[in-house]
Amino acid sequence: AAKAAGTNRCALFTEDMHTHAVERLDRREQLERAIENEELVLHYQPIVDLDLGRVAGFEALVRWEHPARGLLGPGEFIPLAEETGLIVPLGRWVLREAARDAARWAGAPYLSVNVAGAQLEQPGFVEEVACALADGGLDAARLVLEVTESSLVGDLEAERLQALRRLGVRLAIDDFGTGYSSLSYLRRFPMDVLKIDRSFTRDACDDSGLLQAIVAMGESLGLVLIPEGIEEPEQADALRALGCRLGQGYLFGRPVPAEELVGIAVRVSAPTAS
Ligand code: C2E
Ligand code: MG
Ligand code: MG
Ligand code: MG
């Protein structure tokens, strides 16, 4: 009986695995088609000057207008894109689309685009960025590329980042403080902007020593600091007092389609009562 049960379990397990593999293939094909058929859309979230209360830039955040499932956030398909390598064509589309959008923005706010480690590893990545800027009509000085600590690994990446900077593009570390790497990469990799993860921003009003240390370190390295995930006016005040010039979060605006940016910019630049 024990043997029969074991065999049975084994059969079930295999069937289950097969189902998963089929589903995964199906999802991969759907995502591949979505990139080709332009089912992806970009939303933009303002990055604001905390002193002036004015928009300094916008971060492009990708969404998928799935024909059956509705609007999907990146959490539902970026991991699959990274597993399957589709992040490379997806990222290429994002960069080209965003450069075209940003070239039309009044007041020339900067454009921030997330870049995955696999994109950075592509031999032609620097040329791709140059082409996206040229074709979109966007000045390189208006582009910031956001990379995470986990994609900063070796000499190849360091060289590529140097080449991007020679183009005139600026570089940001995203989700700072959530990675596992040592801080020595800040010396090896040329960075301009440090985006402080929202897990630290949350403690802004609690006199957090860790947050103060991050700000002090960023300042001493000459980096522009951008705390992410600001939701409360008190957090914005505390972060400004700490010395952060820029900030990002739902308090100032959620990510919205390009068409809605004008309204957001007006709302954000209205003086905040304090
Ligand atoms: P991220 O680059 O750190 O982007 C910030 C995320 O925090 C966005 O989530 C944004 O909507 C969310 N957020 C902003 N302000 C607040 C706030 O005040 N409170 C809270 N709770 N959340 C806030 P989203 O759009 O779901 O994107 C999630 C992640 O997906 C991004 O994190 C980024 O890592 C990745 N991602 C998005 N677009 C792209 C892309 O085009 N390429 C790549 N490689 N990754 C992308
Ligand atoms: Mg980002
Ligand atoms: Mg982030
Ligand atoms: Mg992130």
PDB file of N, CA and C in Angstrom, residues 144-178:
ATOM      1  N   VAL A 144      18.322  59.625 -16.949  1.00  0.00           N
ATOM      2  CA  VAL A 144      18.936  58.940 -15.811  1.00  0.00           C
ATOM      3  C   VAL A 144      18.577  57.460 -15.931  1.00  0.00           C
ATOM      4  N   LEU A 145      19.567  56.595 -15.838  1.00  0.00           N
ATOM      5  CA  LEU A 145      19.299  55.156 -15.861  1.00  0.00           C
ATOM      6  C   LEU A 145      19.424  54.608 -14.449  1.00  0.00           C
ATOM      7  N   GLU A 146      18.383  53.899 -13.998  1.00  0.00           N
ATOM      8  CA  GLU A 146      18.373  53.336 -12.644  1.00  0.00           C
ATOM      9  C   GLU A 146      18.777  51.869 -12.673  1.00  0.00           C
ATOM     10  N   VAL A 147      19.798  51.536 -11.914  1.00  0.00           N
ATOM     11  CA  VAL A 147      20.203  50.138 -11.794  1.00  0.00           C
ATOM     12  C   VAL A 147      20.133  49.745 -10.317  1.00  0.00           C
ATOM     13  N   THR A 148      19.975  48.460 -10.066  1.00  0.00           N
ATOM     14  CA  THR A 148      19.941  48.026  -8.666  1.00  0.00           C
ATOM     15  C   THR A 148      21.320  47.505  -8.267  1.00  0.00           C
ATOM     16  N   GLU A 149      21.526  47.431  -6.963  1.00  0.00           N
ATOM     17  CA  GLU A 149      22.817  46.975  -6.453  1.00  0.00           C
ATOM     18  C   GLU A 149      23.184  45.598  -7.000  1.00  0.00           C
ATOM     19  N   SER A 150      22.173  44.743  -7.194  1.00  0.00           N
ATOM     20  CA  SER A 150      22.457  43.370  -7.618  1.00  0.00           C
ATOM     21  C   SER A 150      22.986  43.281  -9.048  1.00  0.00           C
ATOM     22  N   SER A 151      22.756  44.340  -9.858  1.00  0.00           N
ATOM     23  CA  SER A 151      23.309  44.264 -11.218  1.00  0.00           C
ATOM     24  C   SER A 151      24.709  44.861 -11.313  1.00  0.00           C
ATOM     25  N   LEU A 152      25.198  45.385 -10.185  1.00  0.00           N
ATOM     26  CA  LEU A 152      26.557  45.928 -10.185  1.00  0.00           C
ATOM     27  C   LEU A 152      27.501  44.834  -9.718  1.00  0.00           C
ATOM     28  N   VAL A 153      28.012  44.058 -10.662  1.00  0.00           N
ATOM     29  CA  VAL A 153      28.831  42.927 -10.259  1.00  0.00           C
ATOM     30  C   VAL A 153      30.308  43.045 -10.623  1.00  0.00           C
ATOM     31  N   GLY A 154      30.618  43.256 -11.904  1.00  0.00           N
ATOM     32  CA  GLY A 154      32.033  43.159 -12.270  1.00  0.00           C
ATOM     33  C   GLY A 154      32.562  44.265 -13.152  1.00  0.00           C
ATOM     34  N   ASP A 155      33.723  43.994 -13.742  1.00  0.00           N
ATOM     35  CA  ASP A 155      34.415  44.974 -14.589  1.00  0.00           C
ATOM     36  C   ASP A 155      33.604  45.321 -15.830  1.00  0.00           C
ATOM     37  N   LEU A 156      32.911  44.313 -16.354  1.00  0.00           N
ATOM     38  CA  LEU A 156      32.099  44.534 -17.551  1.00  0.00           C
ATOM     39  C   LEU A 156      31.065  45.625 -17.301  1.00  0.00           C
ATOM     40  N   GLU A 157      30.351  45.490 -16.181  1.00  0.00           N
ATOM     41  CA  GLU A 157      29.313  46.463 -15.835  1.00  0.00           C
ATOM     42  C   GLU A 157      29.926  47.833 -15.562  1.00  0.00           C
ATOM     43  N   ALA A 158      31.075  47.841 -14.885  1.00  0.00           N
ATOM     44  CA  ALA A 158      31.746  49.107 -14.573  1.00  0.00           C
ATOM     45  C   ALA A 158      32.117  49.844 -15.862  1.00  0.00           C
ATOM     46  N   GLU A 159      32.657  49.083 -16.828  1.00  0.00           N
ATOM     47  CA  GLU A 159      33.030  49.689 -18.111  1.00  0.00           C
ATOM     48  C   GLU A 159      31.817  50.235 -18.847  1.00  0.00           C
ATOM     49  N   ARG A 160      30.761  49.446 -18.822  1.00  0.00           N
ATOM     50  CA  ARG A 160      29.548  49.862 -19.525  1.00  0.00           C
ATOM     51  C   ARG A 160      28.969  51.142 -18.921  1.00  0.00           C
ATOM     52  N   LEU A 161      28.999  51.219 -17.608  1.00  0.00           N
ATOM     53  CA  LEU A 161      28.488  52.424 -16.948  1.00  0.00           C
ATOM     54  C   LEU A 161      29.354  53.637 -17.277  1.00  0.00           C
ATOM     55  N   GLN A 162      30.665  53.416 -17.357  1.00  0.00           N
ATOM     56  CA  GLN A 162      31.571  54.516 -17.742  1.00  0.00           C
ATOM     57  C   GLN A 162      31.219  55.015 -19.136  1.00  0.00           C
ATOM     58  N   ALA A 163      30.960  54.056 -20.045  1.00  0.00           N
ATOM     59  CA  ALA A 163      30.635  54.409 -21.428  1.00  0.00           C
ATOM     60  C   ALA A 163      29.317  55.186 -21.491  1.00  0.00           C
ATOM     61  N   LEU A 164      28.352  54.786 -20.674  1.00  0.00           N
ATOM     62  CA  LEU A 164      27.070  55.496 -20.638  1.00  0.00           C
ATOM     63  C   LEU A 164      27.273  56.929 -20.152  1.00  0.00           C
ATOM     64  N   ARG A 165      28.151  57.066 -19.174  1.00  0.00           N
ATOM     65  CA  ARG A 165      28.410  58.407 -18.666  1.00  0.00           C
ATOM     66  C   ARG A 165      29.110  59.274 -19.683  1.00  0.00           C
ATOM     67  N   ARG A 166      29.960  58.651 -20.496  1.00  0.00           N
ATOM     68  CA  ARG A 166      30.619  59.423 -21.563  1.00  0.00           C
ATOM     69  C   ARG A 166      29.597  59.936 -22.567  1.00  0.00           C
ATOM     70  N   LEU A 167      28.474  59.220 -22.697  1.00  0.00           N
ATOM     71  CA  LEU A 167      27.381  59.690 -23.564  1.00  0.00           C
ATOM     72  C   LEU A 167      26.718  60.933 -22.980  1.00  0.00           C
ATOM     73  N   GLY A 168      26.888  61.128 -21.668  1.00  0.00           N
ATOM     74  CA  GLY A 168      26.241  62.248 -20.995  1.00  0.00           C
ATOM     75  C   GLY A 168      25.043  61.829 -20.159  1.00  0.00           C
ATOM     76  N   VAL A 169      24.819  60.503 -20.086  1.00  0.00           N
ATOM     77  CA  VAL A 169      23.708  59.959 -19.310  1.00  0.00           C
ATOM     78  C   VAL A 169      24.119  59.888 -17.837  1.00  0.00           C
ATOM     79  N   ARG A 170      23.173  60.126 -16.930  1.00  0.00           N
ATOM     80  CA  ARG A 170      23.475  59.977 -15.507  1.00  0.00           C
ATOM     81  C   ARG A 170      22.974  58.636 -14.980  1.00  0.00           C
ATOM     82  N   LEU A 171      23.547  58.204 -13.855  1.00  0.00           N
ATOM     83  CA  LEU A 171      23.244  56.873 -13.328  1.00  0.00           C
ATOM     84  C   LEU A 171      22.748  56.948 -11.895  1.00  0.00           C
ATOM     85  N   ALA A 172      21.761  56.117 -11.595  1.00  0.00           N
ATOM     86  CA  ALA A 172      21.204  56.068 -10.241  1.00  0.00           C
ATOM     87  C   ALA A 172      21.233  54.645  -9.702  1.00  0.00           C
ATOM     88  N   ILE A 173      21.470  54.524  -8.419  1.00  0.00           N
ATOM     89  CA  ILE A 173      21.280  53.235  -7.750  1.00  0.00           C
ATOM     90  C   ILE A 173      19.866  53.237  -7.189  1.00  0.00           C
ATOM     91  N   ASP A 174      19.091  52.234  -7.586  1.00  0.00           N
ATOM     92  CA  ASP A 174      17.688  52.125  -7.170  1.00  0.00           C
ATOM     93  C   ASP A 174      17.583  51.267  -5.902  1.00  0.00           C
ATOM     94  N   ASP A 175      16.541  51.496  -5.137  1.00  0.00           N
ATOM     95  CA  ASP A 175      16.249  50.675  -3.949  1.00  0.00           C
ATOM     96  C   ASP A 175      17.452  50.576  -3.025  1.00  0.00           C
ATOM     97  N   PHE A 176      18.197  51.678  -2.889  1.00  0.00           N
ATOM     98  CA  PHE A 176      19.430  51.616  -2.102  1.00  0.00           C
ATOM     99  C   PHE A 176      19.167  51.142  -0.677  1.00  0.00           C
ATOM    100  N   GLY A 177      19.998  50.205  -0.232  1.00  0.00           N
ATOM    101  CA  GLY A 177      19.885  49.692   1.122  1.00  0.00           C
ATOM    102  C   GLY A 177      19.226  48.330   1.205  1.00  0.00           C
ATOM    103  N   THR A 178      18.683  47.852   0.076  1.00  0.00           N
ATOM    104  CA  THR A 178      17.999  46.553   0.109  1.00  0.00           C
ATOM    105  C   THR A 178      18.877  45.429  -0.442  1.00  0.00           C
TER     106      THR A 178
END
